[in-house]
Coordinates of C-alpha atoms in Angstrom, one line a residue:
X1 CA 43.1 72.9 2.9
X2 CA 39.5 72.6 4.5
X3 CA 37.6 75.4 5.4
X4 CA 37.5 77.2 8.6
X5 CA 36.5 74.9 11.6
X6 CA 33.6 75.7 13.8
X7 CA 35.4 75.0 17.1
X8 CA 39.2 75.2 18.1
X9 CA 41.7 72.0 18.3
X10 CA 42.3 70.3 21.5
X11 CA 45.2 72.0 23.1
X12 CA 45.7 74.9 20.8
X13 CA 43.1 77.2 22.7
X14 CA 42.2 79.0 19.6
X15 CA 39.9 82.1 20.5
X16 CA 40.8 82.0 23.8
X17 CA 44.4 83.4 24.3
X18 CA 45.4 86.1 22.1
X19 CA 49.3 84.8 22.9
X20 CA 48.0 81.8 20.6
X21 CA 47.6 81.4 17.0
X22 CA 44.2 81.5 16.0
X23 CA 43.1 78.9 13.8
X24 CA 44.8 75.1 13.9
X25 CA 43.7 72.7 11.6
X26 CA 44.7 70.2 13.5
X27 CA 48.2 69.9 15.7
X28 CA 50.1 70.5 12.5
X29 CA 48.6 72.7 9.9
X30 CA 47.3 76.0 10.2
X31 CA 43.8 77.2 8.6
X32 CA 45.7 79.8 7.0
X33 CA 42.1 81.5 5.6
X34 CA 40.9 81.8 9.1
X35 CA 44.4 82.7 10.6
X36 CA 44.9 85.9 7.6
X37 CA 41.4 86.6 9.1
X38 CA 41.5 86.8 12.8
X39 CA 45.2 87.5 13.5
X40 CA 46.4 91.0 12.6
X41 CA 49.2 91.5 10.3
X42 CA 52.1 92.7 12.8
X43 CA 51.6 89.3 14.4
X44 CA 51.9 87.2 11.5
X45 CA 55.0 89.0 10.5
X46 CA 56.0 88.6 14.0
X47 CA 55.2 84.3 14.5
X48 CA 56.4 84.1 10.5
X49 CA 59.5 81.3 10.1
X50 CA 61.2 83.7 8.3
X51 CA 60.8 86.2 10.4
X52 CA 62.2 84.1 13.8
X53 CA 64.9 82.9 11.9
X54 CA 66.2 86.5 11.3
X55 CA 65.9 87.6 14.9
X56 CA 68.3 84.8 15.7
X57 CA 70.4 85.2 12.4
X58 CA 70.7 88.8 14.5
X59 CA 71.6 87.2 17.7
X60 CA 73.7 85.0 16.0
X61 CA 75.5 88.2 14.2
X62 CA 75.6 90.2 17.7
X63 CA 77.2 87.0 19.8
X64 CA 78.6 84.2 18.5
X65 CA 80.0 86.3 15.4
X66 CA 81.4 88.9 17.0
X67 CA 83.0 86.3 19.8
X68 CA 84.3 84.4 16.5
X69 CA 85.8 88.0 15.2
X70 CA 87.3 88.6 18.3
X71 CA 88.9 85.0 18.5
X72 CA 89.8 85.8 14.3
X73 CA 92.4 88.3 15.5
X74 CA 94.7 85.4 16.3
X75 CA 93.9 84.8 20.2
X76 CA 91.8 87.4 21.0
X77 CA 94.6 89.6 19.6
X78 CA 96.5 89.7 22.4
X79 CA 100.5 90.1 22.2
X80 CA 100.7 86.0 22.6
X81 CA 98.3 83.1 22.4
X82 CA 98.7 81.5 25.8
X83 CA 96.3 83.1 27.6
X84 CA 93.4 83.7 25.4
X85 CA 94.1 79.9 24.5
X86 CA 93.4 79.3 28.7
X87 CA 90.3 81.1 28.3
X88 CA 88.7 79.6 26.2
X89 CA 89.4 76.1 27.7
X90 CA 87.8 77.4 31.1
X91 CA 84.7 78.9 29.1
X92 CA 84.1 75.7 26.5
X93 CA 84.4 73.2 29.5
X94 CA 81.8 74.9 31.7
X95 CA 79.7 75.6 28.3
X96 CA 79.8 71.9 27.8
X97 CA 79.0 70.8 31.6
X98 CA 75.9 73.2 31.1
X99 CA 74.9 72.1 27.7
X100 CA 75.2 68.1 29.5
X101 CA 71.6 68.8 31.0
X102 CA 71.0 71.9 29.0
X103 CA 67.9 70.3 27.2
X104 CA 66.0 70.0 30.4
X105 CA 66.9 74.1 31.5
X106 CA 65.5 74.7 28.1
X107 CA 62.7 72.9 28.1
X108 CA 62.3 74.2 31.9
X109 CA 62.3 77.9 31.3
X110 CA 61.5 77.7 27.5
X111 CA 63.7 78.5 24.7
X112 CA 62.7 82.3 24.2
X113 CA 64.3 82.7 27.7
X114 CA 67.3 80.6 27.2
X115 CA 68.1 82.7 24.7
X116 CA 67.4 86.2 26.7
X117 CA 70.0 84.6 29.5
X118 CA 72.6 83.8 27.0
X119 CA 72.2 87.3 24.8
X120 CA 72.9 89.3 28.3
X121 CA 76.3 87.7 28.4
X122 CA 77.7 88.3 25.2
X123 CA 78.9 92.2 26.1
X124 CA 80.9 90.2 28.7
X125 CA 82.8 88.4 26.6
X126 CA 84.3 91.8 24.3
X127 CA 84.3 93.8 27.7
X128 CA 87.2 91.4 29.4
X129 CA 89.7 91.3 26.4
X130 CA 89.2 95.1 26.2
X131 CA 90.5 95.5 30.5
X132 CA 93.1 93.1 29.4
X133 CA 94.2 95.1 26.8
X134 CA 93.8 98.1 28.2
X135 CA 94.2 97.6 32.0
X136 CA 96.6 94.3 31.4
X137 CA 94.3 92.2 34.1
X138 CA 94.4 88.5 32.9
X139 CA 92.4 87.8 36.1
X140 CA 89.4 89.9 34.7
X141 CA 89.9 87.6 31.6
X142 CA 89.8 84.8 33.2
X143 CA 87.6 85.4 35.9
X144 CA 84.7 86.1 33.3
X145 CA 84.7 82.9 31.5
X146 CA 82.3 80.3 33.6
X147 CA 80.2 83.5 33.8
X148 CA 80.3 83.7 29.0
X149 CA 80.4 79.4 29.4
X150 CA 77.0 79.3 30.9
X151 CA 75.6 82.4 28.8
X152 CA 76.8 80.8 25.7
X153 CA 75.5 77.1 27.5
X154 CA 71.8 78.8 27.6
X155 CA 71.9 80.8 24.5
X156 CA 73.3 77.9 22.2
X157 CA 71.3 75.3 23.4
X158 CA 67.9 76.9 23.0
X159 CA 69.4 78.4 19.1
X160 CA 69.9 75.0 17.8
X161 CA 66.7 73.8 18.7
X162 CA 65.3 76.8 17.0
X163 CA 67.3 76.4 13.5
X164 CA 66.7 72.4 14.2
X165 CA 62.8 73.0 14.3
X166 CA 61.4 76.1 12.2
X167 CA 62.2 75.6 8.8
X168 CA 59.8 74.3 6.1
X169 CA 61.4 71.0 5.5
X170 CA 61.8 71.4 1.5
X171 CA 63.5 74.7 3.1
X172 CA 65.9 73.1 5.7
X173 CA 69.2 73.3 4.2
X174 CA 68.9 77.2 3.2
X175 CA 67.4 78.0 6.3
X176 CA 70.6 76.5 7.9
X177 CA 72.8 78.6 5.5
X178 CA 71.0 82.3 6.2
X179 CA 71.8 81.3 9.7
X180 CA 75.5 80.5 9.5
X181 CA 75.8 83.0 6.9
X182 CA 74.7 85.4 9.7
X183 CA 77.5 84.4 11.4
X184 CA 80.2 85.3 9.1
X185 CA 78.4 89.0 8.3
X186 CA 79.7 89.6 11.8
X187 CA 83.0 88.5 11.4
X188 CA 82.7 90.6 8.4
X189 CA 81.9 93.8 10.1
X190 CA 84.1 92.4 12.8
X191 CA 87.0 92.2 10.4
X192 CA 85.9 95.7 9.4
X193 CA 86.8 97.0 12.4
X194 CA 89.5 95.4 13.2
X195 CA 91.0 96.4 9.9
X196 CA 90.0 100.6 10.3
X197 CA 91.9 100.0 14.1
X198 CA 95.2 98.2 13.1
X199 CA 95.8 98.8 9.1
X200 CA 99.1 100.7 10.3
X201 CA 100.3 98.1 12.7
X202 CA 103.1 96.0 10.5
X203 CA 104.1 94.1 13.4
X204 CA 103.8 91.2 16.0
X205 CA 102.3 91.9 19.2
X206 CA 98.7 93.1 20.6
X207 CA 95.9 95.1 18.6
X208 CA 94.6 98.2 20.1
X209 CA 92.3 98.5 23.2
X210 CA 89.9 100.6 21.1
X211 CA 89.4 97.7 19.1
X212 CA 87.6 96.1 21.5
X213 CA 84.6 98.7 21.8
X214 CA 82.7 98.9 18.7
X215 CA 82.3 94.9 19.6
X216 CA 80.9 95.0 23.3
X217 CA 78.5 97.7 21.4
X218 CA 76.9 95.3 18.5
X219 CA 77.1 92.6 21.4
X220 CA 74.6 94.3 23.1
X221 CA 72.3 94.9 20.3
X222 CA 71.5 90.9 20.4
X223 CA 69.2 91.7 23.6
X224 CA 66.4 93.4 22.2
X225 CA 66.2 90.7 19.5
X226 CA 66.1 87.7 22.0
X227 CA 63.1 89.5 23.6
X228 CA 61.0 89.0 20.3
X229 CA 61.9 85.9 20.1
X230 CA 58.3 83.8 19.8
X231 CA 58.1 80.5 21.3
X232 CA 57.9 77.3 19.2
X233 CA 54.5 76.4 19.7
X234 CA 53.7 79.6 18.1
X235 CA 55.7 79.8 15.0
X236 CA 53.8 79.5 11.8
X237 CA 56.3 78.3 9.0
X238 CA 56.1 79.1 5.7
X239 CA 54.1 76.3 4.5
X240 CA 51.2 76.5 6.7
X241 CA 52.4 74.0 9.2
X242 CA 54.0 74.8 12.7
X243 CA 56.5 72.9 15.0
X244 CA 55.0 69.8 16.9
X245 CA 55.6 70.4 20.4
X246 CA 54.0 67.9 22.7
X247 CA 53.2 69.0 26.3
X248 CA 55.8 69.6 28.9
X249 CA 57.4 66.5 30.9
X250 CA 58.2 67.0 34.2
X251 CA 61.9 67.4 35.8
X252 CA 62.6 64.0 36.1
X253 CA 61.0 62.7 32.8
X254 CA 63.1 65.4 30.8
X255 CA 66.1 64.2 32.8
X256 CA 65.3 60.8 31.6
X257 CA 64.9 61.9 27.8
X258 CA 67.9 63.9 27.6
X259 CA 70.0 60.7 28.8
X260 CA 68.7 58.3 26.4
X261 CA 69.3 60.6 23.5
X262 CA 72.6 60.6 24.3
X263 CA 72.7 57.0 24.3
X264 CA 70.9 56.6 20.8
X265 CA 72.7 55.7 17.5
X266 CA 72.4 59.0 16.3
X267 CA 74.3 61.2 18.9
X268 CA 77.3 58.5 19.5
X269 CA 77.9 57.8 16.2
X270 CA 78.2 61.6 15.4
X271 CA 80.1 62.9 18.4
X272 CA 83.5 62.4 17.1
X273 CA 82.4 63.7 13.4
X274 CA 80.5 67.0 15.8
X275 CA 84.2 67.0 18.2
X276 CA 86.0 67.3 14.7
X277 CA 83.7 70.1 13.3
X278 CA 84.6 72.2 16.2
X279 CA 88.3 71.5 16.8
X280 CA 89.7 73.4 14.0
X281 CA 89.3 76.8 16.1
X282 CA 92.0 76.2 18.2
X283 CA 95.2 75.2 16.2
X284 CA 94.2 77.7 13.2
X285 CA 93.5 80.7 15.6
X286 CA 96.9 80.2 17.4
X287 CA 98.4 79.7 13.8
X288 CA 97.2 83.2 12.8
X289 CA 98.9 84.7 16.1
X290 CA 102.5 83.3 15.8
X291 CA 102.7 84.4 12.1
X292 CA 100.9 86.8 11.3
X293 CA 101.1 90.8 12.1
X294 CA 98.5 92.5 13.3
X295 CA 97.3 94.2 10.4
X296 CA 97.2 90.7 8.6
X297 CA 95.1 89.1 11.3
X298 CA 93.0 92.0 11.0
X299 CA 92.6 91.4 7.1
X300 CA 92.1 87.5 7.4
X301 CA 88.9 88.5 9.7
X302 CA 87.9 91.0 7.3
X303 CA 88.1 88.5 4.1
X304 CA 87.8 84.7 5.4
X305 CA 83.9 85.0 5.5
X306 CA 83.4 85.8 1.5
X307 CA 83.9 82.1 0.9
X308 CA 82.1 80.4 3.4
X309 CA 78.8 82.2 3.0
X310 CA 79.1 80.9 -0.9
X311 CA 79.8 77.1 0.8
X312 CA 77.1 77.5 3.2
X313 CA 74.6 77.8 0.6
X314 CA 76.2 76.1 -1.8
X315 CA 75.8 73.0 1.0
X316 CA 72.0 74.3 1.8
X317 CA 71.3 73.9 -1.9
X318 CA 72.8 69.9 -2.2
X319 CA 71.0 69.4 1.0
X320 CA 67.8 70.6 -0.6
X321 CA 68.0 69.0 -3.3
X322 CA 64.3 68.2 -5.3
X323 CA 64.3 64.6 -6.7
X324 CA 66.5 63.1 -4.0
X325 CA 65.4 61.2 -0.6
X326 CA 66.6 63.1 2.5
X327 CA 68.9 59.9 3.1
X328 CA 71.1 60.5 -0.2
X329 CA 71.1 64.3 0.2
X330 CA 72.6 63.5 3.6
X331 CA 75.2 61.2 1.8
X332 CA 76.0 63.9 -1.1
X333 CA 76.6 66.3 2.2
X334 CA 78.7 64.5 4.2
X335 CA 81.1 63.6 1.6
X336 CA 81.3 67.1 0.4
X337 CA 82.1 68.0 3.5
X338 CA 84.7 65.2 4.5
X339 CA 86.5 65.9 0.7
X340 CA 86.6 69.6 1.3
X341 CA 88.2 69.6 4.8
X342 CA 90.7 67.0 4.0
X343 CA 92.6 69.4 1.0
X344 CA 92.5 71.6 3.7
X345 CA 94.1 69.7 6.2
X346 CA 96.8 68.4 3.9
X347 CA 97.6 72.0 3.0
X348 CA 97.8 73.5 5.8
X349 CA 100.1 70.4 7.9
X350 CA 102.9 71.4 4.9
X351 CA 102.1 75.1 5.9
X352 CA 102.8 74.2 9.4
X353 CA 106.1 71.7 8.8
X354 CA 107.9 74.7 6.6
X355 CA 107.1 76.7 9.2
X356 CA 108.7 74.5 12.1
X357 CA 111.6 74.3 9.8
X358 CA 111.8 78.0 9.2
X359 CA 110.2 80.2 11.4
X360 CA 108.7 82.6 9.2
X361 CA 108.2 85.5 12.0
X362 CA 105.3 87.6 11.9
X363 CA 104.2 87.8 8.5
X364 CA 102.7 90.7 7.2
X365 CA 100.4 91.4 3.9
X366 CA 103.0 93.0 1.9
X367 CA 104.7 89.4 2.4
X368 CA 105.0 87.6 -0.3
X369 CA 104.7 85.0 1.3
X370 CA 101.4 86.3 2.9
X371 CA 99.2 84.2 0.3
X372 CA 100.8 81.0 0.8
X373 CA 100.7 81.4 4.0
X374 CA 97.2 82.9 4.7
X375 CA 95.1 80.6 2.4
X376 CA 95.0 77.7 4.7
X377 CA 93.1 80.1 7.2
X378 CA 90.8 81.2 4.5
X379 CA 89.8 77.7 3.5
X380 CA 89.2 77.0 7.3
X381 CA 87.3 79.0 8.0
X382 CA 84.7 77.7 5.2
X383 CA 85.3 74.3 5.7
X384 CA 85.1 73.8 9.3
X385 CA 81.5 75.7 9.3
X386 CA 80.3 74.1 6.7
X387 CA 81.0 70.7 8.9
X388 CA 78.8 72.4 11.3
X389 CA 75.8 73.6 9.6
X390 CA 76.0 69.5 8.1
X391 CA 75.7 68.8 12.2
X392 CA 73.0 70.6 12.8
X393 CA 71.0 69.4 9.2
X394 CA 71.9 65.5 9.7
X395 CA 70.3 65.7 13.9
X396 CA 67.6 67.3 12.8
X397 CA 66.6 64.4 10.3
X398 CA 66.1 62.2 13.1
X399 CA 63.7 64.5 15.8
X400 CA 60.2 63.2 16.4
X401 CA 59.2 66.9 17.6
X402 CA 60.2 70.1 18.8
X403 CA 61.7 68.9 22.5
X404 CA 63.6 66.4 20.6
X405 CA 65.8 69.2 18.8
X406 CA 66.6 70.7 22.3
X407 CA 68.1 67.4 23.2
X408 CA 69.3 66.8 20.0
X409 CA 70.8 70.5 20.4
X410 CA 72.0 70.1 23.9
X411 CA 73.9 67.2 23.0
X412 CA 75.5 68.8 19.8
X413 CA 77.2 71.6 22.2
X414 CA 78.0 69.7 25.2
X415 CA 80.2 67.7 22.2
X416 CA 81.3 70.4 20.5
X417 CA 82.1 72.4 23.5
X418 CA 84.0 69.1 24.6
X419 CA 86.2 69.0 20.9
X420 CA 87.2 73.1 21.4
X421 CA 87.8 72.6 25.1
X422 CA 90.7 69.9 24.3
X423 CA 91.7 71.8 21.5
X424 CA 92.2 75.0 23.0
X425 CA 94.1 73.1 25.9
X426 CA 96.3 71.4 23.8
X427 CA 96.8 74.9 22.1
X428 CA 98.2 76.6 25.4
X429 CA 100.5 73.4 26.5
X430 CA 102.2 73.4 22.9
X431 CA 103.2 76.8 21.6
X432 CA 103.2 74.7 18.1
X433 CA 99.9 73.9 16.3
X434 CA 100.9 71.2 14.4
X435 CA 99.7 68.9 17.1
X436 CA 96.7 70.1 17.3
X437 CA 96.3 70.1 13.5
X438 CA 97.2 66.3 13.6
X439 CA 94.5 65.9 15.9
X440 CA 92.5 67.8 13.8
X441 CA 92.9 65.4 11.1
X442 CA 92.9 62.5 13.3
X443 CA 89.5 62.9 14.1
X444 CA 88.3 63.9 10.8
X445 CA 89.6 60.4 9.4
X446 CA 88.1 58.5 13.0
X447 CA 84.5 60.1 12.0
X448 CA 84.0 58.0 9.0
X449 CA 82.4 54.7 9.5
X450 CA 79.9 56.8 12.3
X451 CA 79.0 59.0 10.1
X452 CA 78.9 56.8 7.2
X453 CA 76.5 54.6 9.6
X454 CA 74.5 57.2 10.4
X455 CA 73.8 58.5 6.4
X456 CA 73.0 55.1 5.3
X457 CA 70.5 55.1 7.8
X458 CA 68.7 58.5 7.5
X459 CA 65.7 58.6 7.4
X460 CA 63.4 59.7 3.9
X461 CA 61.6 61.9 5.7
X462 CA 61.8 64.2 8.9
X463 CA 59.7 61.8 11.4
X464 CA 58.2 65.1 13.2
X465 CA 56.7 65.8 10.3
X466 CA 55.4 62.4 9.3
X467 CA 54.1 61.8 12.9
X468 CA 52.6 65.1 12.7
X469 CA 50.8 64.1 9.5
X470 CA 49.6 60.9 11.1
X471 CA 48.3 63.2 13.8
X472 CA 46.1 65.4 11.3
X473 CA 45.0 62.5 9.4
X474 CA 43.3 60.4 12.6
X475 CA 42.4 64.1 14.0
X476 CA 40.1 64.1 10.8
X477 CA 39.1 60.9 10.2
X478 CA 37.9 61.6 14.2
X479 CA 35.9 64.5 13.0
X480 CA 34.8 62.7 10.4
X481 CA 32.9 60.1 12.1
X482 CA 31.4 62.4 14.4
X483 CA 33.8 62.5 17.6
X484 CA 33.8 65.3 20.0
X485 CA 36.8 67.4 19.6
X486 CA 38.9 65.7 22.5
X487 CA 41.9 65.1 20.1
X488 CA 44.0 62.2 20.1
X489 CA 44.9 61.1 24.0
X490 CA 48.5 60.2 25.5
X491 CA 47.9 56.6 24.2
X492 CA 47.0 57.3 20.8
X493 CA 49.9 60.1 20.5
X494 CA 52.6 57.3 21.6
X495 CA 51.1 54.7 19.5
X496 CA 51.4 57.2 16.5
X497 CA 55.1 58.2 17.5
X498 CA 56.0 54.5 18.1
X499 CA 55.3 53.4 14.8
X500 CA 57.3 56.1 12.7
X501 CA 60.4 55.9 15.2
X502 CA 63.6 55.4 13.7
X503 CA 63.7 52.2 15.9
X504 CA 67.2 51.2 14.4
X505 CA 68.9 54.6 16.1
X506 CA 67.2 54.2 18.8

């Protein structure tokens, strides 16, 4: 690392805004000497990977986990599946219209805020299952969903980017897992709750009202944490280096952005593999309604996350893997993943046709049956995340910058929210899920070839990374030869990104 410069980078405005980090190298790396030096400790903390990726491991905990634990009761844990199953249909369809242009809301209002927008609509989505239950007003239930869609449209778009974008790359994979790992920890506490509310209820039907409170109550707590949310431009990772974020585009160039990366290799090839990693929600949560009690639904929220936060890093740690280019950790992933989910699938179909055959009625823990019975659930619930951490690791090998991991993210949940719209409607128009679970497997087996495309041609390295590199090294040979600190203009910044694009997903 060189020494402190004597005048700040173009288009950092070191010195000159104390919202700024003090201190660039170049566009890339940090002087870390000078930053220790000029920017106090709180804030370092504060613009710290780690420390951003906590605050939305939180959010994540608060919103999307709690949602999850809610869903975990077996449809909401209302007395039948049907309408919890419209629901979510209504909210995942206008989640995905949202997320179809999401990149260029979140790149308008910047991701700190898309995140502020989404985290003020997650005590929403507890507070309508708890008037149904209490009040019985499906129309409240209903009537809230495009209002949680486009929360959850905002907030998830502007979180992938984030996990896409801050981690140290030899860091990625783990990085990933603390985040989906945050995930389950709600569905933990989640399950906690559920389990101290309806450990006495043996039978079918509804869990209590009360249930519902404790989670519009952590839901809230995601708001304060989305407010210290930094921006990317100002996170310092780990390793000394920051996110590359080139300068805004306007409306009508983002527009233009977002629609050709849906139309590269990369996103088309991996939307039915993305479809697939999201589908299982809807079969296996109305699965856990028809035959379970409610104090076993309860339990299966409280215990399914133990395994998949040993997966989740147990996948972080292959994908990290020291000695191995980033293309063959993405094959070792990908197969683990697809081998995984496929026992899964085959189990739980033979659950499902004994179950047809005999209807088991509302099973409860004392069962014993119950283990049989329940373990396809368990293994689920680690399987199917684990296909979607793998999403969010394999995009993020392709993104030339930070802007490009809001695309990338956009178009990973207008896809996903596509797969759990379908299988949430095909969930409320057949009271069986064995359709849906063919589906499931249907597109599991359909993802293949993409995927196995899109692995082969990985790239070694994260191309943000090696364009910023590029970027550092003509930014000093610059200095070198005497230049004026003007940095590189638009030309030179194309040229450089032209050259190390993946041209054959493009």
């Amino acid at each position: 690392m060189e020494g402190p410069m004597k005048a700040p980078p173009p288009q950092t405005h070191a010195g000159n805004d104390d919202n700024l980090i003090a201190g660039y190298d170049t566009n890339h790396n940090v002087d870390m000497e000078r930053y220790q030096r000029e920017v106090p400790l709180w804030k370092r903390v504060h613009q710290h990977s780690l420390t951003q990726m906590l605050f939305i491991s939180v959010q994540a905990f608060c919103g999307p986990a709690i949602a999850d634990a809610i869903t975990g009761l077996g449809a909401g844990g209302l007395a039948t599946p049907r309408t919890s199953n419209i629901r979510f249909a209504i909210e995942t369809s206008i989640e995905a219209v949202f997320c179809l242009f999401g990149g260029v809301l979140v790149n308008m209002i910047g991701a700190k805020w898309g995140l502020v927008i989404g985290a003020i609509s997650f005590p929403l989505f507890g507070a309508s299952y708890y008037c149904n239950s209490a009040f019985n007003n499906q129309w409240f239930l209903l009537a809230t969903a495009p209002i949680t869609g486009i929360g959850f449209a905002f907030w998830n778009v502007a979180e992938g980017a984030y996990v896409m974008s801050i981690a140290p790359e030899s860091k990625r994979g783990k990085y990933l897992a603390l985040w989906i790992v945050s995930r389950n920890l709600g569905q933990l506490v989640g399950g906690s709750i559920n389990l101290a509310k309806n450990a006495s209820s043996d039978a079918g039907g509804g869990i209590s009202a009360s249930t519902y409170i404790p989670f519009i109550a952590i839901e809230a707590l995601a708001i304060p944490f989305a407010f210290g949310i930094c921006e990317m431009a100002h996170v310092v990772r780990s390793d000394g280096t920051r996110i590359l974020t080139p300068p805004k585009l306007s409306h009508y160039d983002e527009t233009k952005e977002i629609i050709r990366t849906y139309m590269t290799k990369v996103v088309y090839c991996c939307a039915i593999f993305i479809i697939w990693s999201y589908f299982y929600n809807g079969p296996w949560s109305t699965y856990l309604a028809l035959y379970f009690s409610v104090r076993a639904r309860a339990l299966s929220s409280l215990i399914s996350p133990f395994f998949c936060i040993i997966g989740c890093f147990a996948l972080g740690y292959v994908t990290d893997l020291k000695g191995y280019s980033q293309r063959r950790r993405a094959q070792f992933g990908f197969w683990l993943v697809i081998i995984l989910n496929t026992a899964v699938c085959i189990w739980s179909l033979i659950m499902q046709v004994k179950f047809i055959r005999h209807d088991p009625g509302p099973i409860d823990w004392s069962d014993k049956r119950y283990a049989a019975a329940f373990l396809p659930y368990f293994f689920i619930q680690t399987t199917g995340p684990l296909a979607q951490v793998y999403n969010y690791w394999i995009l993020s090998s392709f993104a030339k910058s930070g802007q490009d991991n809001v695309r990338f993210s956009a178009a990973l949940k207008c896809i996903q929210c596509v797969g759990s719209a379908i299988a949430f409607g095909v969930s409320a128009a057949d009271s069986s899920p064995l359709v849906g679970m063919i589906l499931n497997c249907a597109l599991m087996l359909a993802s293949i070839p993409g995927m196995w495309y899109i692995t082969d041609h990985t790239p070694d390295r994260i191309p943000a990374d090696v364009i910023a590199e590029e970027m550092e090294a003509e930014e000093r040979r610059r200095r070198e030869e005497g230049v004026e600190h003007e940095g590189l203009d638009k030309k030179d910044n194309t040229d450089v990104a032209n050259v190390h694009a993946v041209t054959v997903l493009a």
